[in-house]
Tab-separated table of C-alpha atoms in Angstrom:
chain	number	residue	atom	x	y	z
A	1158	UNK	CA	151.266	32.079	67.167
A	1159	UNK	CA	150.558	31.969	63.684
A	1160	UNK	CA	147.634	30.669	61.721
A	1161	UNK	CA	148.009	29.534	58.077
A	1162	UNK	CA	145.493	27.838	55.447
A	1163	UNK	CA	145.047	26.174	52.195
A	1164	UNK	CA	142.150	24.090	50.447
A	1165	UNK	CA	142.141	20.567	49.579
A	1166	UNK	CA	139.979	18.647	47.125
A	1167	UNK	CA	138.978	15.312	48.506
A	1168	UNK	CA	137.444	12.605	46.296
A	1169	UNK	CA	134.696	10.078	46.486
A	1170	UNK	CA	135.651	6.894	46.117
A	1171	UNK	CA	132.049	6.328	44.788
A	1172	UNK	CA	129.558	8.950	44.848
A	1173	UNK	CA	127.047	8.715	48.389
A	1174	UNK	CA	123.344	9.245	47.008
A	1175	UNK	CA	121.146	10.169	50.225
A	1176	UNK	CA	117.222	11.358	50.490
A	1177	UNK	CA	118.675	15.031	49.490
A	1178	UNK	CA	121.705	15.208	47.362
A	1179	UNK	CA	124.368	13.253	45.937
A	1180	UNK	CA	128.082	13.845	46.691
A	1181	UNK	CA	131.567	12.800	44.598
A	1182	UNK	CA	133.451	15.792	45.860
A	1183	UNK	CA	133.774	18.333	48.426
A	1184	UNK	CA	136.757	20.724	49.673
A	1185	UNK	CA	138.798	20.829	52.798
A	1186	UNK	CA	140.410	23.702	53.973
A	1187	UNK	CA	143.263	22.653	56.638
A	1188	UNK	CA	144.260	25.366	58.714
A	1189	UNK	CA	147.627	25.011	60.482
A	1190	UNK	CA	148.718	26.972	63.686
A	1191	UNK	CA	152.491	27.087	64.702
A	1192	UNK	CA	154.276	27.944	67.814
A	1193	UNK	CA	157.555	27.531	68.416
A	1194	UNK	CA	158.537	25.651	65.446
A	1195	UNK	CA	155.663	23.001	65.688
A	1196	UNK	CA	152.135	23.092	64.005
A	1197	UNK	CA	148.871	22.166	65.078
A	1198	UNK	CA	146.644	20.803	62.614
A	1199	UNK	CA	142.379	21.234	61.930
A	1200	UNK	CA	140.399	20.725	58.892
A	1201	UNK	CA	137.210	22.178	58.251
A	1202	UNK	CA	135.222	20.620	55.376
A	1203	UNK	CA	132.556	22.299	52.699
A	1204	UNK	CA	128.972	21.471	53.171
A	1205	UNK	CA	126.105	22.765	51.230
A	1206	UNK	CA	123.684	21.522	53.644
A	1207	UNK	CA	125.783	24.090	56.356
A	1208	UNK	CA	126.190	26.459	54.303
A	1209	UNK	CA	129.709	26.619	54.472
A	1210	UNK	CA	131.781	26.549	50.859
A	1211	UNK	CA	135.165	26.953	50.859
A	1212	UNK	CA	135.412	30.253	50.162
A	1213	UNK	CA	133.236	31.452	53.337
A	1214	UNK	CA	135.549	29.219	55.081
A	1215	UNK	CA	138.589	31.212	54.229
A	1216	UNK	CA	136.340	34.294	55.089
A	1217	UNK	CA	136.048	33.663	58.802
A	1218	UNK	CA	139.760	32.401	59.235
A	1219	UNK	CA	140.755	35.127	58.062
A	1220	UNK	CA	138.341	37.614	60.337
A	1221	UNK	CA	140.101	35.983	63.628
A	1222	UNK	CA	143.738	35.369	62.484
A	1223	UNK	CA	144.793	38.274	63.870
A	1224	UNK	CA	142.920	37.658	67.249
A	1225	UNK	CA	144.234	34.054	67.297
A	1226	UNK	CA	147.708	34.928	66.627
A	1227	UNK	CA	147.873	37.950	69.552
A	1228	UNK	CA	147.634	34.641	71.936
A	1229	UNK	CA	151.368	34.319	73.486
A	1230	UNK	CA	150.720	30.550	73.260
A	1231	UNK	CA	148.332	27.394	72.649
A	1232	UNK	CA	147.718	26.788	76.109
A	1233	UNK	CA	146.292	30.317	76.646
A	1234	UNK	CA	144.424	29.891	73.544
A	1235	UNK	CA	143.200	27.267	74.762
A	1236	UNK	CA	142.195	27.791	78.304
A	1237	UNK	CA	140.708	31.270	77.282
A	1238	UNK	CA	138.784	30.305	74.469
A	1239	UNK	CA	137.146	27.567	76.409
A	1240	UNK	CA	136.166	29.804	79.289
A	1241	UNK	CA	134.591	32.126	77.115
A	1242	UNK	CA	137.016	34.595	75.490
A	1243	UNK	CA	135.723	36.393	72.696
A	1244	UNK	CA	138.192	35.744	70.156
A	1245	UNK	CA	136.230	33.384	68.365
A	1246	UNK	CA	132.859	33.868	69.203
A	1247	UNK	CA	130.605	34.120	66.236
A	1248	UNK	CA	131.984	31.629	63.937
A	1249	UNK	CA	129.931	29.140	62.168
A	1250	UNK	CA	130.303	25.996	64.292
A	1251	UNK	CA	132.427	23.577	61.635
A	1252	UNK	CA	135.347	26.660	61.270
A	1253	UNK	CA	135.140	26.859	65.380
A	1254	UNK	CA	135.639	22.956	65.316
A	1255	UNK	CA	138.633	23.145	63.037
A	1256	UNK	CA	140.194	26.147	65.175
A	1257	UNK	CA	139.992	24.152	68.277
A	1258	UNK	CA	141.547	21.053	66.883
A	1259	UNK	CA	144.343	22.712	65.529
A	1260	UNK	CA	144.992	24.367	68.807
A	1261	UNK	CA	144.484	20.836	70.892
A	1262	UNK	CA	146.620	19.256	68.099
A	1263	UNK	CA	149.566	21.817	68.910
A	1264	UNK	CA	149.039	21.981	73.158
A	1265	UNK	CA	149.395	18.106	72.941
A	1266	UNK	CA	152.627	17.794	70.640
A	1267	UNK	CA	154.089	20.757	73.002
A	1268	UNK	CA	152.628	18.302	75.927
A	1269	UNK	CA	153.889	15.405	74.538
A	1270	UNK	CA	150.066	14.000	75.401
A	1271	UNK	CA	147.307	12.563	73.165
A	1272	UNK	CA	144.081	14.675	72.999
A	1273	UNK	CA	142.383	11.832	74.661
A	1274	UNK	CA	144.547	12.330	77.608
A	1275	UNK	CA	144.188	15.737	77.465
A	1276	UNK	CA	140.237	15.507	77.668
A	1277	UNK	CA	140.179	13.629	80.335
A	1278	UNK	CA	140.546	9.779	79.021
A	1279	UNK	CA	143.624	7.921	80.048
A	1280	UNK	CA	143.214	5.013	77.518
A	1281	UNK	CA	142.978	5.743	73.647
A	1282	UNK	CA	139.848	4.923	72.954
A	1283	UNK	CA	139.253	2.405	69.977
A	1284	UNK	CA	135.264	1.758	69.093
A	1285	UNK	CA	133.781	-0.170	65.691
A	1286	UNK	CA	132.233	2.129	63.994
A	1287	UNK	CA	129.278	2.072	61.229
A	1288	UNK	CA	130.147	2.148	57.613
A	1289	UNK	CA	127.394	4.107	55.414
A	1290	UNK	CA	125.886	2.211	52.786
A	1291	UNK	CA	123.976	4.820	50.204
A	1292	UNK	CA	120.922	4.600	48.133
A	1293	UNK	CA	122.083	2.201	45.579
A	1294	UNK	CA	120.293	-0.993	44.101
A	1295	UNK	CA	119.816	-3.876	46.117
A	1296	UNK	CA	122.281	-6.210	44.177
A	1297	UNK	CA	124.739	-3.125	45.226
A	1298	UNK	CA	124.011	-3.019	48.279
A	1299	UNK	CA	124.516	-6.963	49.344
A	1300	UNK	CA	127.728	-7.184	47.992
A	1301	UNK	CA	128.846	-3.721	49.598
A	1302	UNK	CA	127.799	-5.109	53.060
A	1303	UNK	CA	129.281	-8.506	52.638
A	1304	UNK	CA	132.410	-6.736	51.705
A	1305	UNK	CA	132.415	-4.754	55.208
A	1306	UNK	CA	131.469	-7.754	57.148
A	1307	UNK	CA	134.631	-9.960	55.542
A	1308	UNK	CA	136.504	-7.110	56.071
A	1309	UNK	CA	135.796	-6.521	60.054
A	1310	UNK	CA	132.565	-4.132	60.166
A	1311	UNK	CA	130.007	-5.258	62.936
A	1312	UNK	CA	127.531	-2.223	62.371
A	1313	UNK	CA	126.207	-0.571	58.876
A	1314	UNK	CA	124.192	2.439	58.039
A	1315	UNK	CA	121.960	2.174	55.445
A	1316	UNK	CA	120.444	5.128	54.112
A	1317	UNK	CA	117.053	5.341	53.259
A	1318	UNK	CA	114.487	8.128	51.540
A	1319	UNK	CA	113.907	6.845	48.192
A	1320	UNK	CA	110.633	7.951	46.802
A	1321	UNK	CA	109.351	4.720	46.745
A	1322	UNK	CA	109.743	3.108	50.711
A	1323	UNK	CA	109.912	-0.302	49.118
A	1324	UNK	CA	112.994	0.136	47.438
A	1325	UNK	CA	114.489	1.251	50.898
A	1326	UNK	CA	112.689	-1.792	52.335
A	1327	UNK	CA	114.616	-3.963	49.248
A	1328	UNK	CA	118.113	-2.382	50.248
A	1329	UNK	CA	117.697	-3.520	53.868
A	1330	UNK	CA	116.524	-6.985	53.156
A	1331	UNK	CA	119.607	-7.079	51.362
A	1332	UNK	CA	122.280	-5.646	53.594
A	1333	UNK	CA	121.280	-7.864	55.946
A	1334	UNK	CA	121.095	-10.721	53.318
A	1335	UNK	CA	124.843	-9.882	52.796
A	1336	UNK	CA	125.686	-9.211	56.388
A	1337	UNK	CA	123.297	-11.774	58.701
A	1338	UNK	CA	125.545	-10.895	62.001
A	1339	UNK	CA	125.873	-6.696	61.001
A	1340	UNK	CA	124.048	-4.093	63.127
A	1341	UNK	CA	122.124	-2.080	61.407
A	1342	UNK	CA	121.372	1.641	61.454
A	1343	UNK	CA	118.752	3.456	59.080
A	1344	UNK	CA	119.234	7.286	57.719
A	1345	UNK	CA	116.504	8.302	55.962
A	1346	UNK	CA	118.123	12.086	56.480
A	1347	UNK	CA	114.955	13.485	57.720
A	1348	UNK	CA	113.039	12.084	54.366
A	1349	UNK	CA	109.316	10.635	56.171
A	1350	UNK	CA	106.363	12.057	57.014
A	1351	UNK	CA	105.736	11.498	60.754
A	1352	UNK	CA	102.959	9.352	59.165
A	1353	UNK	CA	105.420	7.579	57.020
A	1354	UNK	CA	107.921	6.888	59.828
A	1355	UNK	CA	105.123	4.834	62.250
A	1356	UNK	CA	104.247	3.300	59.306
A	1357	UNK	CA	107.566	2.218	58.377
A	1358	UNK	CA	109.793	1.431	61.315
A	1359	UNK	CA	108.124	-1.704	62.455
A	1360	UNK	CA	108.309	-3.183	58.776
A	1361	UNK	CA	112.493	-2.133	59.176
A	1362	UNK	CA	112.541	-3.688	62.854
A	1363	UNK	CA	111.579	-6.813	61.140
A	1364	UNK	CA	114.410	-6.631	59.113
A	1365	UNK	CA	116.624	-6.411	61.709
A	1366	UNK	CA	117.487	-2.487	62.220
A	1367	UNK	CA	118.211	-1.627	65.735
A	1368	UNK	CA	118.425	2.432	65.415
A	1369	UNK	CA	116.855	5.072	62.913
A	1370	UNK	CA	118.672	8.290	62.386
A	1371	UNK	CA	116.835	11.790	61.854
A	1372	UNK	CA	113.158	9.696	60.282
A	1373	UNK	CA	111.038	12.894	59.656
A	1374	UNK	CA	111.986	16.474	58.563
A	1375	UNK	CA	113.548	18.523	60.555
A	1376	UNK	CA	111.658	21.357	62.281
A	1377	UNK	CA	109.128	19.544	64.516
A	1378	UNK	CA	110.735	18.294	67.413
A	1379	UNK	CA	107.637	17.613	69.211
A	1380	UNK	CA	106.658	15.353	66.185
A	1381	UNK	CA	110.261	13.613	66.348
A	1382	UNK	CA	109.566	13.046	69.870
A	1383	UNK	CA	106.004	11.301	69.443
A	1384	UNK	CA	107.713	9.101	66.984
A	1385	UNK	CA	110.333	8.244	69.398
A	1386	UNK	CA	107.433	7.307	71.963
A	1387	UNK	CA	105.957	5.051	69.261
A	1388	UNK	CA	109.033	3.084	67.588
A	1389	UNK	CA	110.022	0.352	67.868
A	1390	UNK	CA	113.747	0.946	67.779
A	1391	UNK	CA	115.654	3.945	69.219
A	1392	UNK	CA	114.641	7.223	67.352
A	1393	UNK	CA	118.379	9.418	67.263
A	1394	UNK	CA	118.109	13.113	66.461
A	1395	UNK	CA	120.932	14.610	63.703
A	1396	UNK	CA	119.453	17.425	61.651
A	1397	UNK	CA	117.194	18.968	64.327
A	1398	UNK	CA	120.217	18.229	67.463
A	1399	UNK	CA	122.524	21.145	66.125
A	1400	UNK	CA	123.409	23.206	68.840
A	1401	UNK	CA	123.471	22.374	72.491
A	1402	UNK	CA	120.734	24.015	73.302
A	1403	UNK	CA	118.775	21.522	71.002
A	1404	UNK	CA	120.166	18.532	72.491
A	1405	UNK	CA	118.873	20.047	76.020
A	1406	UNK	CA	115.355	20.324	74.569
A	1407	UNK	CA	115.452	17.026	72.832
A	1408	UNK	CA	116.876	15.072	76.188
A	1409	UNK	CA	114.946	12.451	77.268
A	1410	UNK	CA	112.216	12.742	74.694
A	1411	UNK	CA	114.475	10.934	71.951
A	1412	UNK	CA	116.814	7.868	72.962
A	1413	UNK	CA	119.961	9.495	70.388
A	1414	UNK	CA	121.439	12.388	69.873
A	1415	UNK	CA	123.946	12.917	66.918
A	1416	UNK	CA	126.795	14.704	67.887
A	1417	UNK	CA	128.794	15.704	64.970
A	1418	UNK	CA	131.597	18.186	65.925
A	1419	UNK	CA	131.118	20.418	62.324
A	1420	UNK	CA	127.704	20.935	63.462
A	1421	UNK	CA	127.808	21.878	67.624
A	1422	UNK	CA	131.322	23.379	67.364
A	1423	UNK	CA	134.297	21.311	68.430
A	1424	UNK	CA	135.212	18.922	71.015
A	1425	UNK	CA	134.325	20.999	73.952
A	1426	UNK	CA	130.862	21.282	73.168
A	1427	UNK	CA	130.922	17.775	72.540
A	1428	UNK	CA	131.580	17.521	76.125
A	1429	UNK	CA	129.335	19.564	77.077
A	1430	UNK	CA	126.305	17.635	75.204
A	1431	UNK	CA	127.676	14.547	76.445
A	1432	UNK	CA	127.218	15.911	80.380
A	1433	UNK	CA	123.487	17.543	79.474
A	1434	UNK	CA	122.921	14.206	78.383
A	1435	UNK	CA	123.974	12.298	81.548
A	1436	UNK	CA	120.837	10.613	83.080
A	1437	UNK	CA	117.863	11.969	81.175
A	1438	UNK	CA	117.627	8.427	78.926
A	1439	UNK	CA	119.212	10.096	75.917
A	1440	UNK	CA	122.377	8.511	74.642
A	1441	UNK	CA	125.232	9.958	72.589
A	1442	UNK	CA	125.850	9.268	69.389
A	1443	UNK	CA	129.305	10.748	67.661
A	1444	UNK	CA	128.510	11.434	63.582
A	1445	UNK	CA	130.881	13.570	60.907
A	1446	UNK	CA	130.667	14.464	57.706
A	1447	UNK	CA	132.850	13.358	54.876
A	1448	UNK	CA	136.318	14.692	55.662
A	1449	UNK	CA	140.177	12.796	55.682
A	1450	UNK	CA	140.942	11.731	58.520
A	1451	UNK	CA	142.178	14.979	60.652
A	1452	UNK	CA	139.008	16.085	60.318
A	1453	UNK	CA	137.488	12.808	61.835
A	1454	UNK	CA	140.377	12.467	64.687
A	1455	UNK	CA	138.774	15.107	67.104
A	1456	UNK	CA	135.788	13.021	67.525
A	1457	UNK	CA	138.071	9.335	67.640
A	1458	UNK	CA	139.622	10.757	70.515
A	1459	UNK	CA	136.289	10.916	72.372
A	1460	UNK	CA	134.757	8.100	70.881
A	1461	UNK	CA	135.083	6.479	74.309
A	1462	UNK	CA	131.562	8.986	75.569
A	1463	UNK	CA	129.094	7.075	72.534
A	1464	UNK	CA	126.798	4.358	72.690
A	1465	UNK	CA	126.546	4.901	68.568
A	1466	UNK	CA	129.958	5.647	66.506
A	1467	UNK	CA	129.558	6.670	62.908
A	1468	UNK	CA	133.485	7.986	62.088
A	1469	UNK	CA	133.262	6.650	59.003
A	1470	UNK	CA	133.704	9.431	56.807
A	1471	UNK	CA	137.528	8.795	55.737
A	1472	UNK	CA	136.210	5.760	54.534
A	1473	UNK	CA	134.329	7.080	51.980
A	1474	UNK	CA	137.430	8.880	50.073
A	1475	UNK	CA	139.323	7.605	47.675
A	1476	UNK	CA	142.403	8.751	48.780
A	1477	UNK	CA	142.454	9.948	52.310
A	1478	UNK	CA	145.367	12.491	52.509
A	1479	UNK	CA	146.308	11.870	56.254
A	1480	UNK	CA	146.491	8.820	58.440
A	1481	UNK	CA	146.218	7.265	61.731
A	1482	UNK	CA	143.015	6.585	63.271
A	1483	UNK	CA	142.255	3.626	61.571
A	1484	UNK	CA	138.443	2.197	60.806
A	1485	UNK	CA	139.455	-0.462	57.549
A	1486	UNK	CA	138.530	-3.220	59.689
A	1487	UNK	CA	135.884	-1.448	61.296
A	1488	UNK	CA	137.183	-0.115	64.105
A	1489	UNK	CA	138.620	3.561	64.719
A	1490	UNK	CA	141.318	4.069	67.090
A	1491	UNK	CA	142.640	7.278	68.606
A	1492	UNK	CA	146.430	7.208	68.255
A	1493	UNK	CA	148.987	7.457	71.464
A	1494	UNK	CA	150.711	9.673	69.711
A	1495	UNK	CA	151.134	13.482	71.335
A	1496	UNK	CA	148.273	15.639	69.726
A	1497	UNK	CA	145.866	14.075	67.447
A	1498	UNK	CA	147.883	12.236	66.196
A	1499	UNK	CA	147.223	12.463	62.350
A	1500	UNK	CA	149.645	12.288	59.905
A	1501	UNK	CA	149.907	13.180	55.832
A	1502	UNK	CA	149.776	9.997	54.472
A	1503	UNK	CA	152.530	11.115	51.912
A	1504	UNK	CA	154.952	11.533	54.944
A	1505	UNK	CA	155.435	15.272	54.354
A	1506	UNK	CA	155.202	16.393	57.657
A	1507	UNK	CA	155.577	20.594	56.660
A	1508	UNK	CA	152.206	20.828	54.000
């Protein structure tokens, strides 16, 4: 086998303002691996939050290139990477993710199966998925989410975190002034006091959110869960349900657990969340961060395992360099086509 790279700058459409940063930018390094005259595609993105610029992200592919390409195929890579080979152990979870998709990507087009199919779903899965709304002026806001709802969208996010709680309380009242029938979802990106969150939450159940993402810092997952106990609406754990271990600990003290592949490793560990989670009262919830869509497809293909989808981060870009999941009418749809079946949206099948 052999592993290749180069970076990619994707775009904003508009920049996303959250509790913590704003974002118009960020890179994506896609990482091919051939075998036998076909490629195998992953993407892993930049995040400051992570850690993880580019340039570390080149660092680590190229510290296991040589280990991946000593495999004598994609299937072995494969099957011995995911019963615990050491190849590449050690790598920061959102380069792992982008490994392993390129790798399922290639052992499906050799297959001639979609990844759904070959994780253990028959039918493609197709889910609506949340559209983010950021921290923008309430004016904004409406017409954003009136927007989404003509266009399909049945759930928004709405992030929250302003200093001032009443102008996230002003955004809501106006999302769902522009979108009556939307579900909502609030991200305040871990922005609250626990004080501020049991404060808050019923004054956002009355204005008709139905889940809260991440409400207090992250850190104190004993506070999180006494918050949970108290809200009125399910309390879903993102920055402080990293690794599976945390989702273990967090199960059944929290009703949501966000499961974003860039942050727990790749589709297997997905999995293996998604199992720890079975019957404790915890549900799954399947995040990403801003990426084209390759580096949302992974999670499409098992959106099938989450009560919450939030794949929404092609959406954001204002040009997203690869195609075929979907999610403009609100719905994201993992293709039938052998792999993950992504495509450049330019048609040029080699870059």
């Amino acid at each position: 086998m052999k592993l290749t790279r180069h970076t990619a700058d994707l775009r904003l459409a508009e920049p996303l303002r959250i509790s913590r940063s704003v974002m118009t930018r960020r890179d994506a390094v896609w990482l091919a691996v051939e075998h036998g005259g076909l490629r195998g595609w992953g993407e892993a993105v930049s995040s400051d939050y992570l850690g993880l610029p580019a340039a570390r992200i080149h660092r680590h592919l190229e510290s296991v290139r040589a280990a991946t390409e000593r495999f004598p195929d994609p299937e072995t890579a494969w099957a011995e990477t995911g019963a615990g080979h050491p190849a590449w152990h050690g790598l920061p979870p959102g380069v792992l993710a982008a490994i392993e998709a390129a790798v399922l990507d290639l052992v499906g087009k050799r297959a001639g199966e979609p990844a759904h199919r070959l994780l253990g779903t028959p039918a493609a899965p197709a889910a609506a998925t949340t559209r983010t709304i950021g921290i923008t002026a309430p004016v904004r806001a409406a017409a954003q989410a009136a927007r989404l709802a003509t266009s399909g969208f049945t759930a928004l996010k709405v992030k929250a975190g302003s200093p001032d709680p009443a102008e996230d309380l002003a955004r809501v009242a106006a999302v769902r002034a522009g979108a009556p029938g939307a579900s909502l979802l609030l991200d305040p990106n871990g922005a609250w006091t626990e004080r501020q969150a049991l404060d808050l939450l019923p004054r956002f159940a009355e204005l008709g959110v139905t889940a809260v993402e991440q409400p207090i810092a992250p850190g104190s997952p004993d506070a999180l869960a006494r918050v949970a106990r108290h809200s009125p609406v399910p309390v879903i754990a993102d920055e402080d349900a990293v690794s599976h271990e945390d989702a273990v600990a967090l199960a059944g003290r929290v009703h949501g657990v966000n499961v974003k592949l860039a942050k727990c490793g790749g589709v297997r560990a997905a999995l293996r969340i998604h199992e720890a989670l079975r019957g404790t009262g915890t549900e799954l919830m399947l995040g990403c961060l801003t990426a084209s869509s390759l580096g949302i497809a992974p999670a499409v293909h098992l959106a099938d395992r989450a009560r919450w989808v939030d794949l929404d981060g092609h959406l954001l870009l204002a040009d997203d360099p690869w195609t075929g999941i979907g999610g403009t009418d609100g719905t994201v749809r993992a293709p039938n086509r052998a792999g993950l079946g992504v495509r450049p949206a330019d048609g040029e099948a080699g870059r």
